[in-house]
Amino acid sequence: MNLAHQARLDQLYQTESRRVLATLIRLLGDFDLAEEAMHEAFAAALTQWPVDGIPDNPCAWLVSAGRFKAIDQLRRKARFDVSYEDVAERLQTELTAEEPEALGIEDDRLRLIFTCCHPSLAREAQLALTLREVCGLTTEEIARAFLTSTPTLAQRIVRAKAKIRDANIPYEIPDLNQLPERLESVLQVIYLIFNEGYSASAGDSLIRQDLTAEGIRLGRLLCELLPEPEAVGLLALLLLQDARRAARVSADGDLILLEQQDRSLWDRHQINEGCNLVLGALASRRFGVYTLQAAIAAVHAEAASMEATDWPQIVGLYDALLALAPSPVIELNRAVAVAMRDGPEAGLPLIDALLDRGVLTEYHLAHAARADLYRRLGQKDAARAAYRRALELAQQGPEQRFLARRLAEMGAS
Amino acid sequence: MKYLALVYYDEKLMETKSQEEWDTLNQECIACVEDLNRSGHYITGSPLLPTSSATTVRVRDSRVTVTDGPFAETKEQLAGFYMLEAKDLNQAISLAGKIPPARYGSVEVRPARELMATGNEAGGNAG
């Protein structure tokens, strides 16, 4: 094996292994068998390609080799358990019937995404399975990203695969009447993967870049395979949020609020891409919550400063968002936008009304937002009390440090 | 493949329905069974009387003990079941979504397994 072959194969593994796997899962109807077959196919390429040359369609070659390997595997198993004989026989027949070139390889990738994100799987199983099967992350990498132990994560994946097999979750793109709900589940999985990286829910590091990158990669893949407006809106949202990454955290890992961010650090290229995607999604008139959130992010991204931000438009977008998906957190964000548009005294009663309803009382950002408005009004005692409450509730190191710093700036009571 | 659709709802909520509302719901259920039958998805099924009529039987040390009511206090109670024939879970889900009381409560969809003399998978699934 010469170096050129090795390099080509490594590159093919990077770009094609998930495609090959997705098709093998469809053909073999079994995740584990497909994974084994995929690895054996690459191993076969390692010995055969230097002799026979690289095939014209490497992907089809790998799928076909994987299928032969799986049949061998099943025949070996059939020596101990005759029930495998039937499966091997069926695969053998199909193998001669179907031309590898005719395989709908792109559709298989979409099938794989929908299967991994099937709503009958627990949310954390959907996340783990998507990262494992669609993104090709190792179990160890996923466990590290979610601050879980490898055995726990491995078990989660094993159980999810068992459920796919036992409940017979089909390997298919949902039909039109199921598509909206099922797409929603896929979008949530992608958003959660991104968000777990972007605002790590616990621990001391604010951004885990591996997960944000996987989220964006998945978002791009989905848009390529199924360019639905909300899929485009989600990708826009991820790109626009991620564009602010470099400005969001200080050198010592502290959180920097939008207000204090150095906007020259924002990734303009990514912002342009995000803004264009938002416009496309909005123009479809079939957009939803992700597109609206992306539109809000786009208004921020295009503003030169907090003061120069088009706050009336942001309040309007929050109104539209609330009409589609009422949520206390969105009401809170809208209250903050109203405070920017009309002054802190206009925002405070809105936040107080939320807290009076008994919602968000345990949410640190509600208290932090309230504290900030009191600070801007120069009401130090009220600001201090609210910062203290926020600090009690905050979970992450960087956020705690930020709130403690703000509290210290307020001086002693 | 066989799937059991277990229909649950809050009995207290359903008790507040008028005679007319209740009859309408039952007529919808009759129509649902007819549709499922026509499309070849219906194997069997039945609505159940309320949990107040239930008895729980246990056998411990070869002795039968009997207590009243269902074994657990839950917000929603088992109200009926449909045994369905579906090609996969997605089809079973779309059939279950047509069961009228799903509007008020929930329908749990469970794949049925074969009872075999040997080779049954161990671990909590022994019917």
Short mmCIF file of C-alpha atoms in Angstrom, two decimals, chain A:
data_model
loop_
_atom_site.label_atom_id
_atom_site.label_comp_id
_atom_site.label_asym_id
_atom_site.label_seq_id
_atom_site.Cartn_x
_atom_site.Cartn_y
_atom_site.Cartn_z
CA MET A 1 0.00 0.00 0.00
CA ASN A 2 1.57 3.25 -1.04
CA LEU A 3 1.08 6.57 0.70
CA ALA A 4 -1.14 8.01 -2.01
CA HIS A 5 -3.60 5.14 -1.66
CA GLN A 6 -3.53 5.43 2.10
CA ALA A 7 -4.20 9.17 1.95
CA ARG A 8 -7.02 8.72 -0.57
CA LEU A 9 -8.60 6.06 1.60
CA ASP A 10 -8.30 8.18 4.75
CA GLN A 11 -9.96 11.03 2.92
CA LEU A 12 -12.68 8.73 1.60
CA TYR A 13 -13.30 7.46 5.10
CA GLN A 14 -13.76 11.05 6.26
CA THR A 15 -16.16 12.01 3.51
CA GLU A 16 -17.88 8.75 2.57
CA SER A 17 -18.00 6.42 5.57
CA ARG A 18 -21.33 7.83 6.83
CA ARG A 19 -22.86 7.56 3.36
CA VAL A 20 -21.70 3.97 3.01
CA LEU A 21 -22.98 3.17 6.49
CA ALA A 22 -26.40 4.74 5.84
CA THR A 23 -26.90 2.63 2.73
CA LEU A 24 -25.64 -0.54 4.39
CA ILE A 25 -28.11 -0.03 7.26
CA ARG A 26 -30.93 0.09 4.72
CA LEU A 27 -29.69 -2.96 2.83
CA LEU A 28 -28.87 -5.04 5.90
CA GLY A 29 -31.59 -3.77 8.22
CA ASP A 30 -29.28 -3.85 11.19
CA PHE A 31 -27.10 -1.07 12.64
CA ASP A 32 -24.39 -3.26 14.15
CA LEU A 33 -24.08 -5.58 11.18
CA ALA A 34 -23.86 -2.54 8.90
CA GLU A 35 -21.16 -0.91 10.99
CA GLU A 36 -19.07 -4.07 11.01
CA ALA A 37 -19.57 -4.51 7.26
CA MET A 38 -18.57 -0.89 6.60
CA HIS A 39 -15.30 -1.33 8.49
CA GLU A 40 -14.57 -4.60 6.69
CA ALA A 41 -15.23 -2.92 3.36
CA PHE A 42 -12.65 -0.22 4.11
CA ALA A 43 -10.22 -2.90 5.26
CA ALA A 44 -10.77 -4.76 1.96
CA ALA A 45 -10.13 -1.55 0.02
CA LEU A 46 -6.83 -1.19 1.85
CA THR A 47 -5.56 -4.45 0.36
CA GLN A 48 -7.40 -4.53 -2.97
CA TRP A 49 -7.11 -1.00 -4.33
CA PRO A 50 -3.29 -0.98 -4.49
CA VAL A 51 -3.53 -4.10 -6.69
CA ASP A 52 -6.65 -3.39 -8.77
CA GLY A 53 -6.55 0.39 -8.73
CA ILE A 54 -9.10 2.77 -7.21
CA PRO A 55 -12.60 2.04 -8.59
CA ASP A 56 -14.46 4.69 -10.59
CA ASN A 57 -17.21 4.90 -8.00
CA PRO A 58 -15.50 4.19 -4.66
CA CYS A 59 -18.70 4.67 -2.68
CA ALA A 60 -20.61 2.04 -4.67
CA TRP A 61 -17.59 -0.29 -4.46
CA LEU A 62 -17.53 0.07 -0.66
CA VAL A 63 -21.29 -0.54 -0.35
CA SER A 64 -21.06 -3.60 -2.53
CA ALA A 65 -17.99 -4.93 -0.67
CA GLY A 66 -19.73 -4.24 2.65
CA ARG A 67 -22.72 -6.25 1.51
CA PHE A 68 -20.58 -9.24 0.52
CA LYS A 69 -18.80 -9.03 3.87
CA ALA A 70 -22.13 -9.00 5.69
CA ILE A 71 -23.31 -12.07 3.78
CA ASP A 72 -20.08 -13.88 4.73
CA GLN A 73 -20.61 -12.82 8.30
CA LEU A 74 -24.20 -14.12 8.31
CA ARG A 75 -23.13 -17.40 6.72
CA ARG A 76 -20.53 -17.87 9.47
CA LYS A 77 -23.21 -17.18 12.07
CA ALA A 78 -25.58 -19.58 10.29
CA ARG A 79 -23.24 -22.44 11.20
CA PHE A 80 -24.35 -21.91 14.79
CA ASP A 81 -27.85 -20.54 14.23
CA VAL A 82 -29.73 -21.57 11.10
CA SER A 83 -32.06 -18.56 11.28
CA TYR A 84 -29.24 -16.44 9.78
CA GLU A 85 -29.28 -18.63 6.67
CA ASP A 86 -32.53 -17.04 5.44
CA VAL A 87 -31.22 -13.52 5.87
CA ALA A 88 -27.98 -14.37 4.07
CA GLU A 89 -30.00 -15.98 1.27
CA ARG A 90 -32.26 -12.96 0.90
CA LEU A 91 -29.29 -10.58 0.78
CA GLN A 92 -27.58 -12.77 -1.81
CA THR A 93 -30.66 -12.64 -4.05
CA GLU A 94 -31.07 -8.87 -3.64
CA LEU A 95 -27.40 -8.41 -4.34
CA THR A 96 -27.65 -9.84 -7.82
CA ALA A 97 -30.95 -8.05 -8.48
CA GLU A 98 -29.89 -4.50 -7.67
CA GLU A 99 -27.22 -2.46 -9.39
CA PRO A 100 -25.13 -0.59 -6.86
CA GLU A 101 -25.28 2.54 -9.04
CA ALA A 102 -29.05 2.62 -8.67
CA LEU A 103 -28.82 2.97 -4.90
CA GLY A 104 -30.41 6.13 -3.54
CA ILE A 105 -27.44 6.97 -1.40
CA GLU A 106 -28.47 10.53 -0.53
CA ASP A 107 -31.93 9.37 0.53
CA ASP A 108 -30.31 6.82 2.80
CA ARG A 109 -28.51 9.58 4.70
CA LEU A 110 -31.83 11.33 5.24
CA ARG A 111 -33.44 8.04 6.33
CA LEU A 112 -30.64 7.60 8.84
CA ILE A 113 -31.22 11.08 10.29
CA PHE A 114 -34.97 10.50 10.64
CA THR A 115 -34.44 7.10 12.25
CA CYS A 116 -31.87 8.40 14.76
CA CYS A 117 -34.17 11.32 15.66
CA HIS A 118 -37.35 9.22 15.82
CA PRO A 119 -39.63 10.73 18.49
CA SER A 120 -40.23 7.32 20.05
CA LEU A 121 -36.60 7.34 21.21
CA ALA A 122 -35.72 9.26 24.37
CA ARG A 123 -34.24 12.68 23.62
CA GLU A 124 -30.80 11.83 24.99
CA ALA A 125 -30.79 8.63 22.97
CA GLN A 126 -31.62 10.64 19.82
CA LEU A 127 -28.67 12.95 20.48
CA ALA A 128 -26.23 10.12 21.17
CA LEU A 129 -27.37 8.04 18.22
CA THR A 130 -27.25 10.97 15.79
CA LEU A 131 -23.72 11.90 16.84
CA ARG A 132 -22.63 8.27 16.65
CA GLU A 133 -24.27 7.15 13.40
CA VAL A 134 -24.74 10.32 11.35
CA CYS A 135 -21.66 12.28 12.49
CA GLY A 136 -19.43 9.28 13.10
CA LEU A 137 -18.19 10.44 16.51
CA THR A 138 -16.86 7.69 18.75
CA THR A 139 -18.73 6.72 21.89
CA GLU A 140 -15.83 8.14 23.94
CA GLU A 141 -16.04 11.49 22.15
CA ILE A 142 -19.79 11.76 22.70
CA ALA A 143 -19.46 10.78 26.37
CA ARG A 144 -16.81 13.47 26.86
CA ALA A 145 -18.94 16.09 25.12
CA PHE A 146 -21.93 15.36 27.34
CA LEU A 147 -19.87 14.93 30.52
CA THR A 148 -21.14 11.36 30.84
CA SER A 149 -19.21 8.15 31.37
CA THR A 150 -18.46 6.04 28.30
CA PRO A 151 -20.30 2.94 29.62
CA THR A 152 -23.43 5.01 30.31
CA LEU A 153 -23.35 6.48 26.85
CA ALA A 154 -22.57 3.13 25.21
CA GLN A 155 -25.54 1.62 27.02
CA ARG A 156 -27.79 4.46 25.84
CA ILE A 157 -26.82 3.70 22.24
CA VAL A 158 -27.27 -0.07 22.66
CA ARG A 159 -30.76 0.48 24.12
CA ALA A 160 -31.73 2.86 21.34
CA LYS A 161 -30.65 0.35 18.69
CA ALA A 162 -32.57 -2.38 20.51
CA LYS A 163 -35.69 -0.23 20.45
CA ILE A 164 -35.28 0.49 16.75
CA ARG A 165 -35.10 -3.27 16.14
CA ASP A 166 -37.79 -4.42 18.60
CA ALA A 167 -40.42 -1.77 17.89
CA ASN A 168 -39.53 -1.96 14.18
CA ILE A 169 -38.85 1.73 13.69
CA PRO A 170 -38.66 1.89 9.90
CA TYR A 171 -35.71 3.21 7.94
CA GLU A 172 -37.61 5.71 5.88
CA ILE A 173 -38.24 9.35 5.12
CA PRO A 174 -41.61 10.07 6.74
CA ASP A 175 -44.55 10.62 4.43
CA LEU A 176 -46.00 14.09 3.99
CA ASN A 177 -48.53 13.96 6.82
CA GLN A 178 -45.92 12.87 9.35
CA LEU A 179 -43.12 15.05 7.98
CA PRO A 180 -43.76 18.31 9.90
CA GLU A 181 -43.76 16.61 13.31
CA ARG A 182 -40.83 14.37 12.47
CA LEU A 183 -38.81 17.22 11.02
CA GLU A 184 -39.46 19.14 14.23
CA SER A 185 -37.81 16.33 16.15
CA VAL A 186 -34.76 16.37 13.84
CA LEU A 187 -34.44 20.15 14.14
CA GLN A 188 -34.61 19.93 17.92
CA VAL A 189 -31.88 17.31 18.02
CA ILE A 190 -29.60 19.46 15.84
CA TYR A 191 -30.35 22.55 17.91
CA LEU A 192 -29.71 20.72 21.19
CA ILE A 193 -26.41 19.34 19.92
CA PHE A 194 -25.33 22.84 18.91
CA ASN A 195 -26.61 24.40 22.09
CA GLU A 196 -24.98 21.83 24.33
CA GLY A 197 -21.73 23.04 22.81
CA TYR A 198 -22.64 26.72 22.66
CA SER A 199 -23.93 27.17 26.19
CA ALA A 200 -22.70 24.08 27.97
CA SER A 201 -25.36 23.43 30.60
CA ALA A 202 -22.84 22.67 33.32
CA GLY A 203 -19.12 22.76 33.89
CA ASP A 204 -16.50 25.41 33.62
CA SER A 205 -16.04 25.83 29.91
CA LEU A 206 -18.67 27.98 28.26
CA ILE A 207 -18.29 26.70 24.73
CA ARG A 208 -17.50 23.19 23.60
CA GLN A 209 -16.57 23.81 20.04
CA ASP A 210 -16.71 20.19 18.89
CA LEU A 211 -20.45 20.09 19.48
CA THR A 212 -21.20 23.47 17.92
CA ALA A 213 -19.28 22.37 14.82
CA GLU A 214 -21.19 19.07 14.65
CA GLY A 215 -24.47 20.97 15.03
CA ILE A 216 -23.63 23.23 12.10
CA ARG A 217 -22.41 20.29 10.01
CA LEU A 218 -25.70 18.48 10.65
CA GLY A 219 -27.66 21.63 9.86
CA ARG A 220 -25.85 21.94 6.52
CA LEU A 221 -26.39 18.28 5.72
CA LEU A 222 -30.11 18.52 6.46
CA CYS A 223 -30.50 21.64 4.29
CA GLU A 224 -28.70 19.90 1.47
CA LEU A 225 -30.93 16.81 1.73
CA LEU A 226 -34.23 18.47 2.65
CA PRO A 227 -34.24 22.25 2.09
CA GLU A 228 -37.40 22.97 4.11
CA PRO A 229 -37.69 26.63 5.25
CA GLU A 230 -37.35 25.79 8.94
CA ALA A 231 -34.27 23.65 8.28
CA VAL A 232 -32.77 26.66 6.50
CA GLY A 233 -33.89 28.92 9.36
CA LEU A 234 -32.22 26.64 11.89
CA LEU A 235 -28.95 26.58 9.97
CA ALA A 236 -29.09 30.40 9.80
CA LEU A 237 -29.66 30.59 13.55
CA LEU A 238 -26.69 28.32 14.28
CA LEU A 239 -24.39 30.25 11.94
CA LEU A 240 -25.41 33.61 13.37
CA GLN A 241 -24.98 32.52 16.97
CA ASP A 242 -21.69 30.82 16.23
CA ALA A 243 -20.45 33.94 14.38
CA ARG A 244 -20.29 35.72 17.74
CA ARG A 245 -18.30 32.95 19.41
CA ALA A 246 -14.92 34.69 19.51
CA ALA A 247 -16.44 37.79 21.10
CA ARG A 248 -18.59 35.98 23.62
CA VAL A 249 -15.95 34.67 26.01
CA SER A 250 -12.92 36.51 27.40
CA ALA A 251 -9.38 35.14 27.43
CA ASP A 252 -9.96 33.75 30.95
CA GLY A 253 -13.19 32.04 29.92
CA ASP A 254 -15.57 34.68 31.26
CA LEU A 255 -18.89 35.48 29.63
CA ILE A 256 -19.08 38.75 27.72
CA LEU A 257 -22.58 40.12 27.22
CA LEU A 258 -23.77 41.29 23.82
CA GLU A 259 -23.50 44.86 25.07
CA GLN A 260 -19.75 44.61 25.76
CA GLN A 261 -18.77 42.36 22.89
CA ASP A 262 -16.10 43.55 20.48
CA ARG A 263 -18.16 43.40 17.31
CA SER A 264 -15.07 43.44 15.12
CA LEU A 265 -14.46 39.89 16.34
CA TRP A 266 -17.74 38.70 14.84
CA ASP A 267 -17.33 36.43 11.85
CA ARG A 268 -18.65 38.62 9.01
CA HIS A 269 -18.51 35.86 6.43
CA GLN A 270 -20.68 33.61 8.56
CA ILE A 271 -23.05 36.50 9.36
CA ASN A 272 -23.54 37.19 5.66
CA GLU A 273 -24.30 33.55 5.00
CA GLY A 274 -26.73 33.44 7.95
CA CYS A 275 -28.52 36.64 6.90
CA ASN A 276 -29.00 35.40 3.35
CA LEU A 277 -30.42 32.12 4.61
CA VAL A 278 -32.85 33.97 6.91
CA LEU A 279 -34.11 36.07 4.02
CA GLY A 280 -34.71 32.94 1.97
CA ALA A 281 -36.56 31.21 4.80
CA LEU A 282 -38.71 34.27 5.54
CA ALA A 283 -39.60 34.64 1.87
CA SER A 284 -41.02 31.09 1.85
CA ARG A 285 -43.82 32.24 4.21
CA ARG A 286 -43.76 28.73 5.70
CA PHE A 287 -41.26 29.58 8.41
CA GLY A 288 -41.50 28.87 12.13
CA VAL A 289 -39.73 29.49 15.40
CA TYR A 290 -36.18 28.79 14.23
CA THR A 291 -36.42 31.23 11.34
CA LEU A 292 -37.84 33.94 13.62
CA GLN A 293 -35.06 33.42 16.16
CA ALA A 294 -32.56 33.56 13.31
CA ALA A 295 -34.14 36.82 12.13
CA ILE A 296 -33.65 38.29 15.62
CA ALA A 297 -30.03 37.13 15.61
CA ALA A 298 -29.62 38.66 12.15
CA VAL A 299 -30.87 42.08 13.32
CA HIS A 300 -28.32 41.97 16.15
CA ALA A 301 -25.57 40.79 13.82
CA GLU A 302 -26.12 43.62 11.37
CA ALA A 303 -26.13 46.38 14.04
CA ALA A 304 -22.95 48.36 14.67
CA SER A 305 -23.71 48.67 18.41
CA MET A 306 -26.40 48.06 21.03
CA GLU A 307 -27.66 51.63 20.54
CA ALA A 308 -27.72 51.33 16.77
CA THR A 309 -29.76 48.11 16.96
CA ASP A 310 -33.22 48.18 15.41
CA TRP A 311 -35.05 47.43 18.70
CA PRO A 312 -38.57 48.09 17.36
CA GLN A 313 -37.96 45.36 14.79
CA ILE A 314 -36.64 42.99 17.45
CA VAL A 315 -39.71 43.58 19.64
CA GLY A 316 -41.89 42.90 16.58
CA LEU A 317 -40.07 39.64 15.87
CA TYR A 318 -40.50 38.56 19.51
CA ASP A 319 -44.22 39.31 19.19
CA ALA A 320 -44.38 37.05 16.13
CA LEU A 321 -42.42 34.39 17.99
CA LEU A 322 -44.77 34.57 20.99
CA ALA A 323 -47.76 34.19 18.70
CA LEU A 324 -46.27 30.97 17.27
CA ALA A 325 -44.81 29.51 20.44
CA PRO A 326 -45.79 31.18 23.72
CA SER A 327 -43.02 30.76 26.28
CA PRO A 328 -41.98 32.65 29.43
CA VAL A 329 -38.34 32.76 28.28
CA ILE A 330 -39.37 34.51 25.04
CA GLU A 331 -41.53 36.90 27.08
CA LEU A 332 -38.45 37.67 29.16
CA ASN A 333 -36.37 38.36 26.07
CA ARG A 334 -39.12 40.55 24.70
CA ALA A 335 -39.21 42.50 27.98
CA VAL A 336 -35.46 43.12 27.66
CA ALA A 337 -35.95 44.33 24.07
CA VAL A 338 -38.79 46.62 25.19
CA ALA A 339 -36.44 48.04 27.83
CA MET A 340 -33.91 48.78 25.08
CA ARG A 341 -36.55 50.41 22.91
CA ASP A 342 -38.47 52.41 25.56
CA GLY A 343 -36.12 52.50 28.59
CA PRO A 344 -35.55 50.27 31.66
CA GLU A 345 -38.69 51.56 33.40
CA ALA A 346 -40.77 50.08 30.57
CA GLY A 347 -39.12 46.64 30.82
CA LEU A 348 -39.22 46.17 34.59
CA PRO A 349 -43.00 45.83 35.02
CA LEU A 350 -43.03 43.18 32.26
CA ILE A 351 -40.41 41.06 34.09
CA ASP A 352 -42.11 41.62 37.44
CA ALA A 353 -45.42 40.51 35.96
CA LEU A 354 -43.73 37.29 34.75
CA LEU A 355 -42.27 36.59 38.20
CA ASP A 356 -45.61 37.42 39.84
CA ARG A 357 -47.19 34.70 37.72
CA GLY A 358 -44.81 32.30 39.45
CA VAL A 359 -42.93 31.45 36.26
CA LEU A 360 -39.15 31.82 35.81
CA THR A 361 -38.73 32.46 39.53
CA GLU A 362 -35.91 29.87 39.57
CA TYR A 363 -34.40 31.05 36.28
CA HIS A 364 -31.18 32.97 36.95
CA LEU A 365 -31.40 35.02 33.75
CA ALA A 366 -34.77 36.50 34.79
CA HIS A 367 -33.18 37.84 37.95
CA ALA A 368 -30.03 38.91 36.12
CA ALA A 369 -32.14 40.85 33.57
CA ARG A 370 -34.10 42.50 36.38
CA ALA A 371 -30.86 43.37 38.18
CA ASP A 372 -29.47 44.91 35.03
CA LEU A 373 -32.51 47.16 34.54
CA TYR A 374 -32.32 48.37 38.17
CA ARG A 375 -28.60 49.00 37.66
CA ARG A 376 -29.33 51.13 34.63
CA LEU A 377 -31.94 53.05 36.62
CA GLY A 378 -29.32 53.66 39.34
CA GLN A 379 -31.37 51.78 41.96
CA LYS A 380 -28.42 50.02 43.59
CA ASP A 381 -30.20 48.24 46.48
CA ALA A 382 -32.75 46.62 44.21
CA ALA A 383 -30.01 45.74 41.71
CA ARG A 384 -27.86 44.12 44.40
CA ALA A 385 -30.75 42.01 45.71
CA ALA A 386 -31.58 40.79 42.20
CA TYR A 387 -27.92 40.02 41.35
CA ARG A 388 -27.66 38.00 44.58
CA ARG A 389 -30.73 35.98 43.66
CA ALA A 390 -29.38 35.38 40.15
CA LEU A 391 -26.03 34.30 41.57
CA GLU A 392 -27.71 31.76 43.87
CA LEU A 393 -29.45 30.21 40.88
CA ALA A 394 -26.66 30.26 38.25
CA GLN A 395 -25.10 26.85 37.46
CA GLN A 396 -22.10 27.64 35.28
CA GLY A 397 -18.72 28.92 36.44
CA PRO A 398 -18.45 31.74 33.86
CA GLU A 399 -21.96 33.02 34.52
CA GLN A 400 -21.40 32.91 38.28
CA ARG A 401 -18.18 34.89 37.87
CA PHE A 402 -19.94 37.45 35.70
CA LEU A 403 -22.75 37.95 38.23
CA ALA A 404 -20.32 38.15 41.15
CA ARG A 405 -18.35 40.81 39.26
CA ARG A 406 -21.49 42.83 38.60
CA LEU A 407 -22.51 42.51 42.23
CA ALA A 408 -19.09 43.77 43.34
CA GLU A 409 -19.39 46.75 40.97
CA MET A 410 -22.58 47.75 42.79
CA GLY A 411 -20.50 48.43 45.92
CA ALA A 412 -21.39 47.42 49.48
CA SER A 413 -24.95 47.89 50.65
#
